[in-house]
Amino acid sequence: MQEVNVKGPRDKFFKEIENVRHPNETLVKTHCSYCGMQCGMNLRVNTKTNKIIGVEPRYDWPVTVGKMCPKGVTAYQQTNHPDRILKPLIRDDASLKGTQQGFREASWDEAYDLIAKKFIELQEQYGKDTLSVFSGVSMTNEKCYLTGKFARVALGTRYIDYNGRFCMSSAAGGFLRSFGVDRGSTLPWTDIHETDCLFIAGSNTAECHPTSMFRVWNVQERGGYIIVADPRETPIARRADVHLDLRPGTDLALANGIVNLLIQNGYVDEVFVSSHTNGFEETKELVKEFTPEYTSQITGVAPEKIIRAAEIYGMAPNAVVMFARGIEQQHKGVDNVSGYTNMALVTGKIGRPKSGVATFTGQGNGQGGREHGQKSDLLPGYRKITNPKHVQEVCQVWGITPEEMPQPGVSAYEMFELMEQKTIRGLYLLCSNPAVSAPNQNFVRKALKGLDFMVCSDFYLSESAEFADVILPSVTWSEDEGTVTNIEGRIIKINKAQEPLGESKPDWQIQAELAEYLGRGKYFSHLKTARDVADEFRLASKGGYADYYGATWDKIEKQDGVFWPCRDENDPGTPHMFLDKKFYHPDGKAKICALPYRPPAEEPDVEYPLRLTTGRVVYHYLSGNQTRRIQFLRDMCPEPYVEVHPETAAKYMIEHEEYVRLYTRRGEAEYKVKITEAIRKDTVFVPYHFGHDKSINLLTIAALDPISRMPEFKACAAQIEKLDRTEVQ
Amino acid sequence: MVKKRLYLELENCIGCRSCLAACTQCGGHEQRNRNYVYDVNPLVNRQTMPLMCLHCVNPACARSCPAQAIQIHETGAVLSALVEKCIGCQNCTIACPYGIPKFDTEQNLMYKCDLCIDRTKDGIPPMCASVCPSNTLQWLTDEEIEAKQKQFNLDNGKWVTSMPYLEGETNVRVNLPGILQGVTKLF
């Protein structure tokens, strides 16, 4: 009984099931390496070879109860993959940059020596800020935390940013503006199936967060409703009660249109709005214009669908508004987030169980990784680098003076602009593959190629590593331990199942050792284990609003994770946000935002009449550097394709499976055509997981959101040229 | 041990093919997947459906086997061909009304879903139903299946979602697409 209480309630999907135990095998409890769902899994380890050999479901993980998508099932195959980089690699001939050629194996000592020499030379000649750090959030909080410290303390540069700018930064910006706090979900995932209405915008949930689906479908099985806003009839949209098939990049108009109907039709929670929010009147005034007809003109969605969607959401006793990159990867991504969040705020469907707002976190640690100082303007605990008090608090933990703390830098894409302008001449890249994932690839690849010196830390030779002078072999998630903050804001524990392969090392160790070579060893030399980093990190977050201080590894183990904020030893954490109806703005109120509509940065015209949008497939993760190497996943989706509606295809006289040239003002690529009625006639879709000349980001636009600096991956203008062939050339 | 069965709710399938990936991970499956997921209407929409061995009570595959290579386990699972008995005649692949048995031409050997017998003989769900993210594949007691079929029982001349069996009697139970047609909305 005691055990059950400590771990919180189990829902109806939880079943006590024993795992299969094969002879000479041990099971290591951990979570998946990929998306924000962080599905529980057991890694099967051979006790004779001490190597990971397979996967076994983790039925006892309350969020996913053993379920895994095909990426999760095959994730273990990354660890002992033949493509692993096993020793540091150095390339002496810089003319080979941008290719896989010219690398030779080296010792760690030689690699560190070379990096320190080059970094110090560059900084002596061009100043501290000539170096940059580009990081990612598919790694533990401990690594994310230390990367921020490494940039500021070991390198002393202002230029650090991370791939969350291409992922979660708009959600962060929108939540901060609406709630004053950025926790991706205001409620635990075990609430999702108990709500009465899910309003899901810009999320291909079935492919990008598949293990949410048994909860999503259960809403309908109980008689509840699913409303989906998406330009494509995704697997979830196919079964939705209402599918709002909007034009890419018009979400804000749809959100305003629905908020207008909620207000006009009496679904406003007057008491909640007057006691706990600001901005209602102003918003009411602004959205008046967004009648169903006007909203329909902008979005292309039939007025009766908009009316029905608003009616369902308004009537639902409990409802959750959910969204993902579809609305966030726009140059008004932050406005879209606040716009849809307005639905929950005007109706008061927030701050109670089974109702709230959630974003589907894209990367494994998209939540935790953005809170602890990898962002150009943030310090651990979601502190601001521009706030002297915050700087003072962090300096105390780090043992530096506030004068030594660098200024805020610039966002991810803007760092490439500074590289191109030679303001930045050196780069330390880890846990990311911007030579696939950044927009406007022709520009980004040129910027990477032009660097004086680049270090890349990765466990495979990624497309971005092809631009490096030195590659440092890092470990996969299964060869290190630490915490990750999942889609719910629940801090969970990743466990080590195998010793690092070859000479590979975890990034926190690489940074601590490299700091020594850079003459900054005294700030890092005490960090001998991942737990050492964890202890310092919890302390550094203490007092910030993303406070992890009370989330000890023991507590995470005992409670099946800890929801932040968790301020001290006795604090069990915070599964539901705002239950006291207190928001994080100074006056304790949430903000209902009046948001004027603006169209996408690039609208279709005569020359480029189609709307291009991008996204994921279920078989691949992010830039595909990991999943494209896994046989099963590669078999299922070996190459990208362009989805075209049959009527559009007829116009261009193109057929299923023929190759076409797709082009925009920025670039071009050739894709196999996939004909489907499950997409708008004015829109084409290409998945973004592929590199080199197959990368759709050769075509995408780098129009940035003014607040989140998120590029507009989801909408630009494109054209198709028929090639008359069915083979790749 | 309460008897449980594989239960399919085709309406839920999202086409992720996690069941196929997981099939390769069951210790006894030599990393080969043994079932199928089909696009129902490939050029039209994204509807998909799994096609799993239904483990017939009187299986055509076993009946058609001249070598008695296909055994039926006491749990009802219709096992993969015994390596030492299978003569590679492929009768079973033709006899099965659902096209389930696969054939390895190199080994001259039939192989098929054995319902992860190493797991299910001890009441542990098969790999496909363990991982299925959409609850298309579930591992349920007869009571749970009966409750499901009551809930979704519908034959209104347009939709038939719950039938006792598709053809002959099977150990696996199936609900066809359309279950939501019978759900009463909350509001």
PDB file of N, CA, C and O in Angstrom, chain A residues 141-181:
ATOM      1  N   ASN A 141      19.765  16.546 -18.551  1.00  0.00           N
ATOM      2  CA  ASN A 141      19.826  17.862 -17.919  1.00  0.00           C
ATOM      3  C   ASN A 141      21.235  18.186 -17.470  1.00  0.00           C
ATOM      4  O   ASN A 141      21.682  19.334 -17.549  1.00  0.00           O
ATOM      5  N   GLU A 142      21.926  17.165 -16.969  1.00  0.00           N
ATOM      6  CA  GLU A 142      23.276  17.377 -16.463  1.00  0.00           C
ATOM      7  C   GLU A 142      24.186  17.874 -17.585  1.00  0.00           C
ATOM      8  O   GLU A 142      24.972  18.801 -17.404  1.00  0.00           O
ATOM      9  N   LYS A 143      24.061  17.240 -18.750  1.00  0.00           N
ATOM     10  CA  LYS A 143      24.887  17.655 -19.890  1.00  0.00           C
ATOM     11  C   LYS A 143      24.472  19.045 -20.378  1.00  0.00           C
ATOM     12  O   LYS A 143      25.319  19.874 -20.704  1.00  0.00           O
ATOM     13  N   CYS A 144      23.168  19.268 -20.444  1.00  0.00           N
ATOM     14  CA  CYS A 144      22.682  20.576 -20.909  1.00  0.00           C
ATOM     15  C   CYS A 144      23.179  21.681 -19.973  1.00  0.00           C
ATOM     16  O   CYS A 144      23.642  22.730 -20.411  1.00  0.00           O
ATOM     17  N   TYR A 145      23.076  21.414 -18.676  1.00  0.00           N
ATOM     18  CA  TYR A 145      23.528  22.382 -17.684  1.00  0.00           C
ATOM     19  C   TYR A 145      25.009  22.678 -17.850  1.00  0.00           C
ATOM     20  O   TYR A 145      25.445  23.830 -17.902  1.00  0.00           O
ATOM     21  N   LEU A 146      25.809  21.602 -17.960  1.00  0.00           N
ATOM     22  CA  LEU A 146      27.256  21.805 -17.991  1.00  0.00           C
ATOM     23  C   LEU A 146      27.697  22.480 -19.292  1.00  0.00           C
ATOM     24  O   LEU A 146      28.670  23.231 -19.304  1.00  0.00           O
ATOM     25  N   THR A 147      26.953  22.249 -20.377  1.00  0.00           N
ATOM     26  CA  THR A 147      27.296  22.902 -21.644  1.00  0.00           C
ATOM     27  C   THR A 147      27.164  24.424 -21.512  1.00  0.00           C
ATOM     28  O   THR A 147      28.010  25.171 -21.992  1.00  0.00           O
ATOM     29  N   GLY A 148      26.116  24.866 -20.802  1.00  0.00           N
ATOM     30  CA  GLY A 148      25.956  26.298 -20.551  1.00  0.00           C
ATOM     31  C   GLY A 148      27.090  26.850 -19.721  1.00  0.00           C
ATOM     32  O   GLY A 148      27.641  27.924 -19.994  1.00  0.00           O
ATOM     33  N   LYS A 149      27.474  26.111 -18.711  1.00  0.00           N
ATOM     34  CA  LYS A 149      28.584  26.552 -17.856  1.00  0.00           C
ATOM     35  C   LYS A 149      29.890  26.526 -18.639  1.00  0.00           C
ATOM     36  O   LYS A 149      30.714  27.435 -18.521  1.00  0.00           O
ATOM     37  N   PHE A 150      30.084  25.494 -19.451  1.00  0.00           N
ATOM     38  CA  PHE A 150      31.313  25.367 -20.233  1.00  0.00           C
ATOM     39  C   PHE A 150      31.483  26.581 -21.156  1.00  0.00           C
ATOM     40  O   PHE A 150      32.562  27.159 -21.234  1.00  0.00           O
ATOM     41  N   ALA A 151      30.398  26.974 -21.830  1.00  0.00           N
ATOM     42  CA  ALA A 151      30.486  28.115 -22.749  1.00  0.00           C
ATOM     43  C   ALA A 151      30.856  29.386 -21.991  1.00  0.00           C
ATOM     44  O   ALA A 151      31.741  30.126 -22.396  1.00  0.00           O
ATOM     45  N   ARG A 152      30.172  29.604 -20.858  1.00  0.00           N
ATOM     46  CA  ARG A 152      30.372  30.871 -20.147  1.00  0.00           C
ATOM     47  C   ARG A 152      31.657  30.882 -19.327  1.00  0.00           C
ATOM     48  O   ARG A 152      32.325  31.905 -19.238  1.00  0.00           O
ATOM     49  N   VAL A 153      31.988  29.745 -18.707  1.00  0.00           N
ATOM     50  CA  VAL A 153      33.116  29.731 -17.772  1.00  0.00           C
ATOM     51  C   VAL A 153      34.408  29.238 -18.426  1.00  0.00           C
ATOM     52  O   VAL A 153      35.467  29.829 -18.249  1.00  0.00           O
ATOM     53  N   ALA A 154      34.340  28.152 -19.196  1.00  0.00           N
ATOM     54  CA  ALA A 154      35.570  27.612 -19.787  1.00  0.00           C
ATOM     55  C   ALA A 154      35.968  28.400 -21.034  1.00  0.00           C
ATOM     56  O   ALA A 154      37.132  28.730 -21.216  1.00  0.00           O
ATOM     57  N   LEU A 155      34.991  28.719 -21.893  1.00  0.00           N
ATOM     58  CA  LEU A 155      35.306  29.471 -23.109  1.00  0.00           C
ATOM     59  C   LEU A 155      35.137  30.973 -22.911  1.00  0.00           C
ATOM     60  O   LEU A 155      35.759  31.757 -23.607  1.00  0.00           O
ATOM     61  N   GLY A 156      34.275  31.369 -22.003  1.00  0.00           N
ATOM     62  CA  GLY A 156      34.036  32.794 -21.751  1.00  0.00           C
ATOM     63  C   GLY A 156      33.370  33.505 -22.907  1.00  0.00           C
ATOM     64  O   GLY A 156      33.530  34.705 -23.100  1.00  0.00           O
ATOM     65  N   THR A 157      32.610  32.772 -23.704  1.00  0.00           N
ATOM     66  CA  THR A 157      31.958  33.404 -24.851  1.00  0.00           C
ATOM     67  C   THR A 157      30.483  33.670 -24.585  1.00  0.00           C
ATOM     68  O   THR A 157      29.843  32.952 -23.802  1.00  0.00           O
ATOM     69  N   ARG A 158      29.961  34.692 -25.238  1.00  0.00           N
ATOM     70  CA  ARG A 158      28.528  34.971 -25.129  1.00  0.00           C
ATOM     71  C   ARG A 158      27.733  34.093 -26.092  1.00  0.00           C
ATOM     72  O   ARG A 158      26.522  33.956 -25.949  1.00  0.00           O
ATOM     73  N   TYR A 159      28.398  33.534 -27.105  1.00  0.00           N
ATOM     74  CA  TYR A 159      27.657  32.860 -28.175  1.00  0.00           C
ATOM     75  C   TYR A 159      27.427  31.393 -27.884  1.00  0.00           C
ATOM     76  O   TYR A 159      28.234  30.537 -28.211  1.00  0.00           O
ATOM     77  N   ILE A 160      26.323  31.130 -27.226  1.00  0.00           N
ATOM     78  CA  ILE A 160      25.859  29.761 -27.052  1.00  0.00           C
ATOM     79  C   ILE A 160      24.368  29.743 -27.360  1.00  0.00           C
ATOM     80  O   ILE A 160      23.617  30.630 -26.935  1.00  0.00           O
ATOM     81  N   ASP A 161      23.964  28.777 -28.135  1.00  0.00           N
ATOM     82  CA  ASP A 161      22.530  28.567 -28.332  1.00  0.00           C
ATOM     83  C   ASP A 161      22.341  27.112 -28.757  1.00  0.00           C
ATOM     84  O   ASP A 161      23.307  26.351 -28.820  1.00  0.00           O
ATOM     85  N   TYR A 162      21.109  26.721 -29.024  1.00  0.00           N
ATOM     86  CA  TYR A 162      20.859  25.293 -29.131  1.00  0.00           C
ATOM     87  C   TYR A 162      19.724  25.007 -30.097  1.00  0.00           C
ATOM     88  O   TYR A 162      18.997  25.904 -30.514  1.00  0.00           O
ATOM     89  N   ASN A 163      19.563  23.730 -30.438  1.00  0.00           N
ATOM     90  CA  ASN A 163      18.609  23.361 -31.487  1.00  0.00           C
ATOM     91  C   ASN A 163      17.151  23.455 -31.049  1.00  0.00           C
ATOM     92  O   ASN A 163      16.260  23.263 -31.861  1.00  0.00           O
ATOM     93  N   GLY A 164      16.902  23.781 -29.790  1.00  0.00           N
ATOM     94  CA  GLY A 164      15.528  24.047 -29.358  1.00  0.00           C
ATOM     95  C   GLY A 164      14.932  25.248 -30.073  1.00  0.00           C
ATOM     96  O   GLY A 164      13.712  25.410 -30.144  1.00  0.00           O
ATOM     97  N   ARG A 165      15.797  26.094 -30.635  1.00  0.00           N
ATOM     98  CA  ARG A 165      15.328  27.227 -31.444  1.00  0.00           C
ATOM     99  C   ARG A 165      14.632  26.759 -32.696  1.00  0.00           C
ATOM    100  O   ARG A 165      13.967  27.540 -33.365  1.00  0.00           O
ATOM    101  N   PHE A 166      14.897  25.514 -33.075  1.00  0.00           N
ATOM    102  CA  PHE A 166      14.218  24.942 -34.237  1.00  0.00           C
ATOM    103  C   PHE A 166      13.111  23.996 -33.775  1.00  0.00           C
ATOM    104  O   PHE A 166      12.585  23.213 -34.542  1.00  0.00           O
ATOM    105  N   CYS A 167      12.815  24.018 -32.466  1.00  0.00           N
ATOM    106  CA  CYS A 167      11.929  22.995 -31.931  1.00  0.00           C
ATOM    107  C   CYS A 167      10.896  23.585 -30.971  1.00  0.00           C
ATOM    108  O   CYS A 167       9.744  23.709 -31.302  1.00  0.00           O
ATOM    109  N   MET A 168      11.342  23.957 -29.783  1.00  0.00           N
ATOM    110  CA  MET A 168      10.393  24.296 -28.715  1.00  0.00           C
ATOM    111  C   MET A 168      10.351  25.781 -28.350  1.00  0.00           C
ATOM    112  O   MET A 168       9.580  26.165 -27.485  1.00  0.00           O
ATOM    113  N   SER A 169      11.179  26.614 -28.948  1.00  0.00           N
ATOM    114  CA  SER A 169      11.334  27.965 -28.400  1.00  0.00           C
ATOM    115  C   SER A 169      10.059  28.802 -28.514  1.00  0.00           C
ATOM    116  O   SER A 169       9.809  29.666 -27.669  1.00  0.00           O
ATOM    117  N   SER A 170       9.231  28.532 -29.509  1.00  0.00           N
ATOM    118  CA  SER A 170       7.982  29.303 -29.609  1.00  0.00           C
ATOM    119  C   SER A 170       7.004  28.922 -28.509  1.00  0.00           C
ATOM    120  O   SER A 170       6.303  29.775 -27.960  1.00  0.00           O
ATOM    121  N   ALA A 171       6.976  27.636 -28.173  1.00  0.00           N
ATOM    122  CA  ALA A 171       6.119  27.202 -27.066  1.00  0.00           C
ATOM    123  C   ALA A 171       6.585  27.884 -25.784  1.00  0.00           C
ATOM    124  O   ALA A 171       5.777  28.408 -25.008  1.00  0.00           O
ATOM    125  N   ALA A 172       7.899  27.916 -25.595  1.00  0.00           N
ATOM    126  CA  ALA A 172       8.456  28.566 -24.409  1.00  0.00           C
ATOM    127  C   ALA A 172       8.038  30.033 -24.368  1.00  0.00           C
ATOM    128  O   ALA A 172       7.536  30.522 -23.355  1.00  0.00           O
ATOM    129  N   GLY A 173       8.217  30.714 -25.500  1.00  0.00           N
ATOM    130  CA  GLY A 173       7.885  32.139 -25.561  1.00  0.00           C
ATOM    131  C   GLY A 173       6.411  32.396 -25.300  1.00  0.00           C
ATOM    132  O   GLY A 173       6.034  33.326 -24.579  1.00  0.00           O
ATOM    133  N   GLY A 174       5.556  31.546 -25.884  1.00  0.00           N
ATOM    134  CA  GLY A 174       4.114  31.720 -25.716  1.00  0.00           C
ATOM    135  C   GLY A 174       3.670  31.466 -24.288  1.00  0.00           C
ATOM    136  O   GLY A 174       2.861  32.215 -23.721  1.00  0.00           O
ATOM    137  N   PHE A 175       4.188  30.409 -23.680  1.00  0.00           N
ATOM    138  CA  PHE A 175       3.817  30.086 -22.293  1.00  0.00           C
ATOM    139  C   PHE A 175       4.301  31.165 -21.333  1.00  0.00           C
ATOM    140  O   PHE A 175       3.592  31.540 -20.400  1.00  0.00           O
ATOM    141  N   LEU A 176       5.531  31.654 -21.581  1.00  0.00           N
ATOM    142  CA  LEU A 176       6.050  32.715 -20.706  1.00  0.00           C
ATOM    143  C   LEU A 176       5.154  33.931 -20.778  1.00  0.00           C
ATOM    144  O   LEU A 176       4.861  34.572 -19.763  1.00  0.00           O
ATOM    145  N   ARG A 177       4.695  34.260 -21.968  1.00  0.00           N
ATOM    146  CA  ARG A 177       3.849  35.441 -22.105  1.00  0.00           C
ATOM    147  C   ARG A 177       2.458  35.194 -21.501  1.00  0.00           C
ATOM    148  O   ARG A 177       1.913  36.047 -20.813  1.00  0.00           O
ATOM    149  N   SER A 178       1.886  34.026 -21.733  1.00  0.00           N
ATOM    150  CA  SER A 178       0.521  33.772 -21.246  1.00  0.00           C
ATOM    151  C   SER A 178       0.481  33.466 -19.752  1.00  0.00           C
ATOM    152  O   SER A 178      -0.395  33.938 -19.034  1.00  0.00           O
ATOM    153  N   PHE A 179       1.422  32.642 -19.285  1.00  0.00           N
ATOM    154  CA  PHE A 179       1.375  32.152 -17.899  1.00  0.00           C
ATOM    155  C   PHE A 179       2.475  32.726 -17.009  1.00  0.00           C
ATOM    156  O   PHE A 179       2.434  32.577 -15.787  1.00  0.00           O
ATOM    157  N   GLY A 180       3.531  33.276 -17.643  1.00  0.00           N
ATOM    158  CA  GLY A 180       4.678  33.724 -16.859  1.00  0.00           C
ATOM    159  C   GLY A 180       5.602  32.582 -16.484  1.00  0.00           C
ATOM    160  O   GLY A 180       6.552  32.764 -15.726  1.00  0.00           O
ATOM    161  N   VAL A 181       5.302  31.387 -16.985  1.00  0.00           N
ATOM    162  CA  VAL A 181       6.144  30.227 -16.709  1.00  0.00           C
ATOM    163  C   VAL A 181       6.055  29.305 -17.912  1.00  0.00           C
ATOM    164  O   VAL A 181       5.024  29.258 -18.589  1.00  0.00           O
TER     165      VAL A 181
END
